[in-house]
């Protein structure tokens, strides 16, 4: 497309003529990984010259050169994208000495996706990066450029950016650009991909904030095309931000590549005979430190709130962090943990600890589930979808809120086969309540957690002072607006305001009694837990009316100001229901030691809340993964240091002051 000289072709020993397909702008013989980059429609290998220069010395960029352009102008352009993918896959046959990462921009993302599928037949692609590209099974809604005149097409290129004006002003160069663009678009329009087509590699979507062709909603379906997890990384700028802002594009690419390279090394280290399995994360971070790299987020889980307050919108942070009234209950939740002290035991041979727990016949890897925090899109655009992927990646089951900003079906899709439960606020419209339960059953949720302590909204000054409710702005009501029973109660021409008003009318029911729990029990065979129990008599009543378990909870201190803490209420509830009924607790849990204290006082597991949402606000899916890895590492070490080889070893004897308040 330009007169810039192309980089020298490369030809490693044993490769099937890679010199036709691959260009190295900046050779790096000692690089730890290679990033193979696929250009957009009409693009050439030179599109990635600046990005190659911006990458660090440990990443070498291989730029793909499609036929029909520059030094390959004598060859016909490809008729379809699979032809391009086959050529690149064959050219990469000799590049198996280092991990391969693939990056495709716009149309190049589809070529990279198809190439990854071919490469995975003989090996594994470490990660697929896709930029400015809708998912492969989606209709890209691209016009037939053979029907678009030169002037109109050139004007469209100017609006989209990415091509310097002097090139478009040169008639000869402009004609060549349009020739290549039309040829590549013909191949793009012929491309077909089934909705269930997947690669094994994880996928990172690079989404520019001002891209006129792509939106976050359109990117969501990339999750359907990978078995390895999916995330979105934000870039500033427009459709060609990846290429026009290499100084901004290189850091997220490099960070993710290095993280992926570090994980196999950490896994190998933990498998060594003299390794300490509990210290994987500790070892990984220390090794990173030797290379001069520190974690993006603090490993002090109690410091995340302040950090999130610096980056989240003030009203969103107030919504997530706020508590009822003076905040007394919220403070009491933390004080209760601080008041208890663990009593370490020595020389117990706890090289490995078993953190698994069985609840309702299902073996869970850890005694921690993500609490059902509502409207997570206020913290990050991907909201609960990012959280679900992080939960699956770290082995932590997720409890999804009725008031989620993604539908329960969308969250189930993001979670894949990973265990999840559904939290239910029972609406006053019972038809909507039944519909929610049926949808949860159909979407593979393993339990229903009905919340009973929020039939009236608590008095929350932080929210009231800012006059902010995400729900009244349409965030957190996706499970209603997407529900057929809810929509049946709206006029056919209802707008968003009418939907919000109906949600406000029926979303909760202040008239609930224990008899309504019995009705719910008769509605489903899924395990049923009652969340929000603090009094032992209420725990007994929950069981009498059909509950299979209870969650001791103060709603994170967001409901009743001056109430008892969850941890202080826990022993009496456990005594009331006996040893065999599952009892969970939440509110105030921050660290692995906190989890051990809760288990020692009678909990089978805990629900973990605000810290993971702070991680979500700070760094999306990666932030949630970081928080959970820190928590689980801390939990494993806390068990080992108290002499516990498994959760069966945990009891009141671990507390220096027993179960006294």
XYZ file of C-alpha atoms in Angstrom:
661
model
C 0.000 0.000 0.000
C 2.918 2.366 0.599
C 6.388 2.872 -0.844
C 8.033 1.972 2.480
C 10.515 -0.863 1.958
C 9.328 -4.163 3.379
C 11.255 -5.962 6.079
C 13.404 -8.875 5.093
C 11.631 -12.218 4.670
C 12.573 -14.912 7.163
C 13.143 -18.621 6.586
C 13.912 -20.857 9.574
C 15.178 -24.352 8.982
C 12.441 -26.838 8.145
C 9.762 -24.255 7.393
C 7.534 -24.661 4.320
C 8.622 -21.528 2.435
C 7.740 -18.963 5.125
C 9.546 -16.196 3.223
C 6.427 -15.604 1.136
C 4.254 -15.028 4.199
C 6.251 -13.626 7.135
C 8.244 -10.428 7.697
C 10.376 -9.512 10.728
C 10.784 -5.767 11.144
C 12.969 -5.997 14.266
C 14.690 -9.386 14.693
C 15.103 -10.423 18.338
C 17.028 -13.667 18.555
C 16.709 -13.892 22.353
C 12.953 -13.184 22.486
C 10.927 -15.435 24.777
C 7.813 -15.364 22.571
C 6.648 -14.469 19.067
C 3.631 -12.344 18.174
C 2.266 -13.129 14.699
C 0.278 -10.156 13.334
C -2.391 -10.316 10.607
C -3.275 -7.083 8.719
C -6.686 -5.619 8.001
C -8.419 -5.674 4.605
C -6.201 -3.833 2.134
C -3.324 -3.878 4.617
C 0.249 -5.104 4.375
C 2.916 -6.403 6.713
C 4.200 -2.821 7.015
C 1.115 -1.925 9.060
C 2.848 -3.402 12.110
C 6.260 -1.718 11.779
C 5.640 0.824 14.540
C 4.104 -1.756 16.882
C 7.107 -4.034 16.334
C 9.459 -1.229 17.366
C 7.363 -0.498 20.479
C 7.466 -4.078 21.795
C 10.190 -4.988 24.318
C 13.196 -7.147 23.523
C 11.555 -10.320 24.844
C 8.776 -10.289 22.192
C 9.513 -10.666 18.459
C 6.833 -9.622 15.979
C 6.237 -11.592 12.776
C 4.068 -9.617 10.332
C 1.982 -11.570 7.829
C 2.141 -10.520 4.175
C -0.956 -11.506 2.193
C -0.577 -12.321 -1.525
C -1.373 -9.680 -4.161
C 0.531 -6.741 -2.643
C 4.001 -5.187 -2.468
C 6.628 -7.880 -3.086
C 3.798 -10.412 -3.665
C 1.935 -8.240 -6.168
C 2.454 -10.757 -8.948
C 0.355 -13.323 -7.071
C -3.452 -13.254 -7.149
C -5.232 -12.071 -4.023
C -6.793 -14.807 -1.919
C -10.302 -15.898 -2.813
C -11.265 -16.696 0.785
C -9.868 -16.303 4.297
C -9.241 -20.016 4.783
C -6.720 -19.830 1.931
C -4.819 -17.149 3.866
C -5.013 -19.108 7.126
C -3.703 -22.259 5.458
C -0.731 -20.424 3.985
C 0.230 -18.790 7.274
C -0.203 -22.020 9.263
C 2.144 -23.833 6.883
C 4.658 -20.983 7.030
C 4.702 -21.189 10.836
C 5.607 -24.883 10.839
C 9.209 -24.102 11.760
C 8.351 -21.684 14.558
C 7.668 -24.150 17.361
C 10.713 -23.342 19.487
C 8.955 -20.502 21.357
C 5.341 -19.780 22.347
C 3.241 -18.290 19.559
C 0.724 -15.501 20.141
C -1.532 -14.429 17.269
C -2.892 -10.913 16.727
C -5.372 -9.984 14.030
C -6.650 -6.512 13.232
C -10.138 -6.099 11.714
C -10.416 -8.678 8.903
C -7.058 -10.011 10.079
C -8.734 -11.174 13.301
C -10.758 -13.714 11.326
C -7.633 -14.912 9.510
C -5.838 -15.206 12.859
C -8.787 -17.144 14.315
C -8.790 -19.625 11.413
C -4.982 -19.921 11.603
C -5.205 -20.683 15.323
C -7.654 -23.498 14.560
C -5.186 -25.024 12.098
C -2.174 -24.628 14.382
C -3.997 -26.273 17.274
C -4.175 -29.470 15.226
C -0.447 -29.917 15.838
C 0.163 -27.761 18.904
C -1.199 -24.924 20.979
C -1.455 -21.208 20.359
C -0.705 -19.431 23.635
C -3.289 -16.655 23.104
C -5.296 -14.993 20.361
C -5.563 -11.189 20.322
C -8.320 -9.697 18.152
C -8.563 -5.984 17.423
C -11.460 -3.979 15.950
C -13.221 -7.165 14.872
C -16.637 -8.638 15.493
C -16.846 -12.352 16.381
C -16.419 -14.765 13.446
C -19.983 -16.118 13.424
C -21.542 -12.648 13.461
C -22.814 -10.837 10.394
C -20.257 -8.064 9.955
C -22.806 -6.117 7.879
C -20.134 -5.165 5.372
C -21.275 -3.778 1.987
C -20.209 -5.273 -1.344
C -17.434 -2.842 -2.246
C -17.688 -3.742 -5.920
C -20.914 -1.712 -5.850
C -19.317 1.291 -4.138
C -17.703 4.008 -6.289
C -14.115 5.139 -5.804
C -15.019 8.557 -4.423
C -17.518 7.166 -1.911
C -15.119 4.456 -0.826
C -12.236 6.906 -0.425
C -14.453 9.201 1.655
C -15.298 6.255 3.898
C -11.608 5.498 4.362
C -10.985 9.093 5.390
C -13.748 8.899 8.016
C -12.398 5.638 9.403
C -8.781 6.827 9.534
C -5.714 4.633 9.395
C -4.403 5.778 6.004
C -2.340 8.976 5.829
C -3.938 11.677 3.678
C -0.895 12.017 1.337
C -1.402 8.393 0.285
C -5.089 8.878 -0.450
C -4.252 12.073 -2.360
C -1.837 10.211 -4.661
C -3.965 8.749 -7.512
C -1.667 5.780 -8.154
C -1.349 4.782 -4.511
C -5.064 5.378 -3.872
C -5.978 3.111 -6.784
C -3.772 0.357 -5.379
C -5.348 0.741 -1.938
C -8.849 0.445 -3.374
C -7.864 -2.578 -5.492
C -6.577 -4.466 -2.461
C -9.462 -3.381 -0.285
C -12.062 -4.656 -2.745
C -10.215 -7.937 -3.271
C -9.872 -8.608 0.465
C -13.503 -7.662 1.032
C -14.617 -10.248 -1.494
C -12.817 -12.886 0.567
C -14.312 -11.474 3.757
C -17.866 -11.612 2.391
C -17.404 -15.283 1.459
C -16.304 -16.243 4.972
C -18.656 -18.388 7.043
C -18.203 -19.621 10.611
C -20.578 -21.767 12.671
C -21.659 -20.283 16.046
C -20.123 -23.197 17.972
C -16.684 -22.991 16.317
C -14.036 -22.533 19.009
C -10.307 -22.361 19.545
C -8.641 -23.785 22.632
C -6.571 -20.648 23.194
C -7.836 -17.794 25.369
C -8.967 -14.697 23.494
C -8.220 -11.072 24.351
C -10.389 -8.531 22.544
C -8.724 -5.153 21.984
C -11.547 -2.598 21.786
C -10.922 1.072 21.035
C -13.205 3.487 22.859
C -14.082 5.565 19.763
C -14.253 2.797 17.161
C -17.273 3.649 14.954
C -17.565 0.087 13.635
C -17.498 -1.966 16.837
C -19.053 -1.822 20.298
C -18.632 -3.717 23.554
C -21.988 -5.438 23.057
C -20.905 -6.735 19.653
C -17.693 -8.122 21.139
C -19.463 -10.252 23.771
C -19.919 -13.248 21.456
C -16.153 -13.787 21.191
C -16.642 -15.733 24.450
C -18.554 -18.372 22.458
C -15.559 -18.976 20.203
C -12.973 -19.960 22.813
C -12.597 -22.760 25.315
C -9.793 -20.893 27.048
C -11.564 -17.807 28.393
C -12.223 -14.367 26.967
C -11.466 -10.829 28.120
C -11.681 -7.287 26.790
C -8.812 -4.785 26.966
C -9.652 -1.136 26.349
C -7.663 1.123 24.022
C -8.214 4.807 23.374
C -8.763 6.128 19.879
C -10.613 4.872 16.813
C -10.769 1.833 14.540
C -7.024 1.887 13.821
C -5.918 2.672 17.379
C -3.795 -0.496 17.540
C -1.676 0.682 14.623
C -1.769 4.437 15.148
C -0.960 4.355 18.870
C 1.741 1.669 19.244
C 2.969 3.281 22.449
C -0.438 2.578 24.027
C -1.046 -0.770 22.306
C 2.246 -2.445 23.208
C 1.931 -2.429 27.044
C -1.352 -4.430 27.300
C -0.069 -6.909 24.721
C 3.265 -7.307 26.462
C 1.700 -7.606 29.922
C -0.654 -10.358 28.854
C 2.061 -12.240 26.946
C 4.353 -12.155 29.972
C 1.575 -13.295 32.280
C 0.812 -16.239 29.997
C 4.489 -17.146 29.790
C 4.819 -17.028 33.586
C 1.980 -19.467 34.292
C 3.513 -22.599 32.756
C 6.778 -21.798 34.536
C 4.978 -21.456 37.846
C 3.106 -24.718 37.218
C 6.362 -26.514 36.439
C 7.962 -25.121 39.581
C 5.083 -26.300 41.743
C 5.435 -29.820 40.302
C 9.094 -30.049 41.342
C 9.756 -32.436 44.257
C 11.171 -29.711 46.499
C 8.560 -27.076 45.604
C 5.948 -25.719 47.994
C 2.581 -25.918 46.158
C 0.974 -23.343 48.428
C 3.397 -20.641 47.368
C 2.802 -20.603 43.590
C 1.602 -17.002 43.517
C 4.247 -15.884 45.995
C 6.988 -17.485 43.914
C 5.592 -16.078 40.679
C 5.533 -12.518 42.017
C 9.008 -12.815 43.475
C 10.383 -14.041 40.136
C 8.671 -11.121 38.438
C 10.317 -8.856 40.966
C 13.741 -10.134 39.970
C 12.963 -8.916 36.465
C 11.958 -5.509 37.810
C 8.219 -6.051 37.457
C 5.673 -5.584 40.233
C 1.978 -6.525 40.269
C -0.473 -4.084 38.712
C -2.693 -4.297 41.795
C -1.740 -4.567 45.445
C -1.737 -8.013 47.020
C -3.103 -6.361 50.195
C -6.780 -7.139 49.746
C -7.723 -4.551 52.366
C -6.094 -1.802 50.250
C -8.209 -2.346 47.143
C -11.121 -0.213 48.326
C -9.011 2.945 48.455
C -7.400 2.129 45.104
C -10.792 1.568 43.457
C -12.031 4.858 44.873
C -9.337 6.612 42.854
C -10.451 5.213 39.489
C -14.177 4.460 39.691
C -16.788 7.132 39.069
C -17.626 8.695 42.472
C -21.304 7.732 42.363
C -20.474 4.160 41.285
C -17.909 3.798 44.051
C -20.415 5.173 46.574
C -22.930 2.568 45.434
C -20.476 -0.341 45.809
C -18.781 0.744 49.039
C -21.669 2.394 50.875
C -23.291 1.012 54.022
C -26.446 1.757 56.005
C -26.777 4.733 58.337
C -23.651 5.519 60.348
C -21.865 2.440 58.989
C -21.901 0.749 62.413
C -22.859 -2.681 61.063
C -20.195 -2.513 58.392
C -17.558 -1.660 60.984
C -18.859 -4.393 63.316
C -18.401 -6.981 60.563
C -14.704 -6.167 60.338
C -14.220 -5.750 64.095
C -15.628 -9.231 64.683
C -12.895 -10.737 62.513
C -10.165 -8.583 64.028
C -11.232 -9.598 67.530
C -10.647 -13.295 66.853
C -7.093 -14.556 66.755
C -5.820 -17.729 65.119
C -3.583 -20.058 67.136
C -0.876 -21.565 64.875
C 0.255 -25.195 65.211
C 3.699 -26.375 64.132
C 5.287 -29.357 62.348
C 2.033 -30.861 61.097
C 3.407 -31.881 57.696
C 1.028 -29.624 55.794
C 2.956 -29.437 52.525
C -0.366 -29.646 50.696
C -3.798 -28.585 51.893
C -7.153 -29.815 50.593
C -9.515 -26.843 50.359
C -12.413 -28.678 48.710
C -15.874 -28.782 50.273
C -19.067 -30.689 49.455
C -22.289 -28.680 49.365
C -25.611 -30.225 48.311
C -23.813 -33.228 46.868
C -21.472 -31.156 44.725
C -17.743 -31.051 45.364
C -16.470 -27.469 45.143
C -12.720 -26.753 44.938
C -12.723 -24.047 47.612
C -14.975 -22.956 50.502
C -15.444 -19.569 48.831
C -18.163 -18.395 46.446
C -18.484 -14.964 44.895
C -21.276 -13.069 46.614
C -24.167 -11.804 44.456
C -23.247 -8.138 44.050
C -25.677 -6.276 41.794
C -25.163 -4.000 38.788
C -21.469 -4.777 38.300
C -21.389 -2.783 35.089
C -20.982 0.311 37.260
C -17.475 -0.994 37.996
C -16.532 -2.224 34.503
C -18.295 -2.291 31.114
C -18.265 -6.105 30.992
C -19.760 -6.390 34.469
C -20.779 -9.898 35.558
C -19.498 -11.501 32.342
C -15.916 -10.567 33.233
C -16.476 -11.725 36.805
C -17.849 -15.083 35.636
C -14.802 -15.716 33.451
C -12.465 -14.812 36.292
C -14.375 -17.081 38.673
C -14.088 -19.978 36.231
C -10.379 -19.311 35.684
C -9.636 -19.437 39.422
C -12.029 -22.232 40.423
C -14.331 -20.065 42.544
C -18.101 -20.640 42.084
C -20.185 -17.527 41.489
C -23.579 -16.535 42.879
C -25.270 -14.329 40.280
C -27.584 -11.545 41.417
C -31.153 -11.108 40.199
C -30.139 -7.461 39.775
C -27.199 -8.225 37.510
C -26.347 -5.960 34.580
C -26.046 -9.055 32.357
C -28.800 -11.640 31.955
C -28.417 -14.903 33.812
C -28.087 -16.645 30.426
C -25.216 -14.354 29.397
C -23.407 -14.966 32.675
C -23.919 -18.720 32.301
C -22.365 -18.515 28.844
C -19.341 -16.691 30.240
C -18.998 -19.211 33.095
C -19.113 -22.238 30.784
C -19.244 -25.487 32.759
C -18.071 -23.846 35.979
C -20.472 -24.119 38.986
C -22.734 -21.132 39.648
C -25.783 -20.382 41.786
C -28.581 -17.877 41.258
C -29.563 -15.328 43.899
C -33.252 -14.439 43.858
C -35.068 -11.354 45.059
C -38.598 -12.704 44.961
C -40.675 -10.171 42.967
C -44.186 -9.176 43.952
C -45.283 -10.446 40.530
C -45.081 -14.195 41.127
C -45.191 -14.980 37.406
C -41.923 -13.086 36.988
C -40.452 -14.894 40.006
C -41.359 -18.279 38.556
C -39.934 -17.286 35.180
C -36.615 -16.305 36.775
C -36.405 -19.660 38.556
C -37.210 -21.596 35.389
C -34.565 -19.667 33.461
C -31.984 -20.397 36.165
C -32.816 -24.101 36.020
C -32.548 -24.124 32.228
C -29.202 -22.274 32.316
C -27.444 -24.755 34.591
C -27.476 -22.907 37.914
C -26.926 -25.326 40.784
C -28.887 -23.660 43.601
C -31.305 -20.836 44.360
C -30.245 -18.345 47.055
C -33.283 -16.296 48.077
C -32.417 -13.041 49.848
C -34.838 -12.109 52.636
C -33.193 -9.099 54.302
C -33.829 -6.524 51.547
C -37.603 -6.391 51.201
C -37.095 -2.744 52.219
C -34.131 -0.754 50.941
C -31.713 0.258 53.693
C -30.999 3.909 54.473
C -27.685 4.400 52.642
C -26.335 7.960 52.868
C -23.609 7.505 50.248
C -26.206 6.646 47.614
C -28.756 9.151 48.841
C -26.281 12.041 48.940
C -25.332 11.452 45.312
C -28.918 10.771 44.248
C -27.635 7.738 42.413
C -29.338 4.443 41.681
C -27.929 2.328 38.821
C -31.265 0.565 38.470
C -33.249 3.719 37.763
C -30.715 4.412 35.018
C -31.325 0.987 33.491
C -28.251 -0.808 34.872
C -28.916 -3.954 36.895
C -32.340 -4.825 35.512
C -31.290 -6.990 32.548
C -32.875 -10.121 34.048
C -36.208 -8.302 34.030
C -36.118 -6.509 30.696
C -35.068 -9.800 29.098
C -37.782 -11.828 30.829
C -40.933 -12.832 28.907
C -43.180 -12.678 31.998
C -41.897 -9.202 32.831
C -42.370 -7.972 29.262
C -45.892 -9.393 29.226
C -46.783 -6.776 31.857
C -45.617 -3.902 29.650
C -47.424 -2.191 26.792
C -46.294 -3.369 23.371
C -44.708 0.021 22.663
C -43.148 0.450 26.135
C -39.967 2.506 26.264
C -37.006 2.208 28.655
C -38.594 4.533 31.205
C -41.719 2.399 31.424
C -39.595 -0.712 31.901
C -37.684 0.901 34.767
C -40.912 2.035 36.431
C -42.395 -1.463 36.236
C -39.181 -2.910 37.637
C -39.386 -0.484 40.574
C -42.961 -1.566 41.237
C -42.454 -5.342 41.269
C -38.748 -6.115 41.816
C -39.077 -6.774 45.557
C -41.982 -7.588 47.862
C -42.233 -6.040 51.367
C -45.190 -8.318 52.190
C -43.145 -11.550 52.096
C -43.724 -14.135 54.828
C -42.384 -17.598 55.527
C -45.316 -19.021 53.572
C -43.876 -17.449 50.420
C -40.710 -19.463 51.007
C -42.837 -22.611 51.108
C -44.337 -21.578 47.734
C -40.854 -21.149 46.304
C -39.819 -24.526 47.696
C -42.662 -26.139 45.768
C -41.527 -24.432 42.579
C -38.097 -26.023 42.139
C -36.065 -29.082 43.020
C -32.835 -27.086 43.131
C -31.214 -26.681 46.553
C -32.730 -23.636 48.260
C -30.789 -21.376 50.617
C -32.139 -18.438 52.616
C -29.729 -15.496 52.706
C -29.937 -12.768 55.337
C -30.474 -14.894 58.459
C -28.945 -13.647 61.736
C -31.330 -14.893 64.433
C -31.264 -18.629 65.293
C -35.079 -18.777 65.322
C -35.166 -17.479 61.735
C -32.719 -20.210 60.753
C -35.095 -22.831 62.217
C -38.074 -21.255 60.449
C -36.199 -21.298 57.149
C -35.672 -25.041 57.453
C -39.283 -25.627 58.523
C -40.506 -23.902 55.365
C -38.344 -25.844 52.950
C -34.865 -24.326 52.919
C -31.910 -26.666 52.483
C -29.389 -24.240 53.958
C -28.901 -20.689 55.227
C -26.528 -17.804 54.650
C -25.717 -15.750 57.731
C -25.483 -12.224 56.350
C -25.863 -8.528 57.136
C -26.023 -7.726 53.409
C -22.544 -6.274 53.754
C -23.800 -3.818 56.370
C -26.060 -2.181 53.757
C -29.441 -2.793 55.420
C -29.782 -2.353 59.213
C -27.482 0.151 60.911
C -26.310 -0.953 64.356
C -27.035 -4.636 63.761
C -25.094 -7.666 64.962
C -22.154 -8.743 62.803
C -22.445 -11.893 60.714
C -19.467 -13.540 62.389
C -20.896 -12.901 65.851
C -24.265 -14.349 64.795
C -22.750 -17.409 63.137
C -22.178 -19.755 66.132
C -25.776 -19.486 67.369
C -27.170 -20.134 63.892
C -24.940 -23.175 63.508
C -26.116 -24.488 66.874
C -29.765 -23.918 65.899
C -29.647 -25.915 62.653
C -27.278 -28.655 63.763
C -24.084 -29.981 62.200
C -25.503 -31.361 58.943
C -27.277 -28.328 57.446
C -25.102 -26.232 55.104
C -24.390 -22.833 56.677
C -22.617 -20.107 54.731
C -21.783 -16.576 55.805
C -20.803 -13.255 54.288
C -20.092 -9.637 55.310
C -16.657 -8.450 56.340
C -14.595 -11.266 54.782
C -11.421 -9.829 53.283
C -8.494 -12.277 53.684
C -7.696 -15.966 53.735
C -7.355 -15.835 57.511
C -10.877 -14.380 57.687
C -12.151 -17.421 55.789
C -10.460 -19.765 58.274
C -12.022 -17.883 61.197
C -15.480 -18.183 59.654
C -15.005 -21.907 59.076
C -13.761 -22.323 62.642
C -16.969 -20.771 63.966
C -19.238 -23.084 61.996
C -19.480 -21.927 58.376
C -19.146 -24.501 55.613
C -18.156 -21.778 53.157
C -18.181 -17.999 52.765
C -19.518 -15.603 50.163
C -16.844 -13.090 49.157
C -18.067 -9.655 48.125
C -16.716 -6.149 47.659
C -12.983 -6.867 47.140
C -13.569 -8.695 43.884
C -15.732 -5.833 42.583
C -12.936 -3.418 43.472
C -10.634 -5.673 41.422
C -13.173 -5.557 38.598
C -13.201 -1.767 38.703
C -9.408 -1.585 38.738
C -8.563 -4.067 35.984
C -11.609 -5.919 34.681
C -11.398 -9.709 34.506
C -7.683 -9.655 35.301
C -8.398 -7.618 38.421
C -10.940 -10.159 39.673
C -8.523 -13.008 38.923
C -5.787 -11.206 40.852
C -8.013 -10.713 43.894
C -9.125 -14.338 43.927
C -5.630 -15.743 43.426
C -4.427 -13.638 46.341
C -7.337 -14.746 48.535
C -6.917 -18.449 47.757
C -3.145 -18.338 48.232
C -3.655 -16.631 51.588
C -6.304 -19.216 52.520
C -4.040 -22.157 51.688
C -1.187 -20.703 53.687
C -3.472 -19.876 56.634
C -4.647 -23.488 56.725
C -1.078 -24.793 56.543
C 0.180 -22.442 59.243
C -2.616 -23.480 61.603
C -1.711 -27.125 61.001
C -4.742 -28.027 58.865
C -4.286 -30.477 56.012
C -7.947 -30.147 55.007
C -11.092 -28.276 55.977
C -12.054 -31.197 58.204
C -9.238 -30.129 60.548
C -10.743 -26.657 61.074
C -12.711 -25.961 64.257
C -13.066 -23.618 67.249
C -9.774 -24.954 68.640
C -7.960 -22.818 66.032
C -9.119 -19.627 67.772
C -7.165 -18.353 70.720
C -10.380 -17.026 72.280
C -12.692 -19.784 71.050
C -16.177 -18.720 70.010
C -16.575 -16.050 72.663
C -17.758 -12.657 71.345
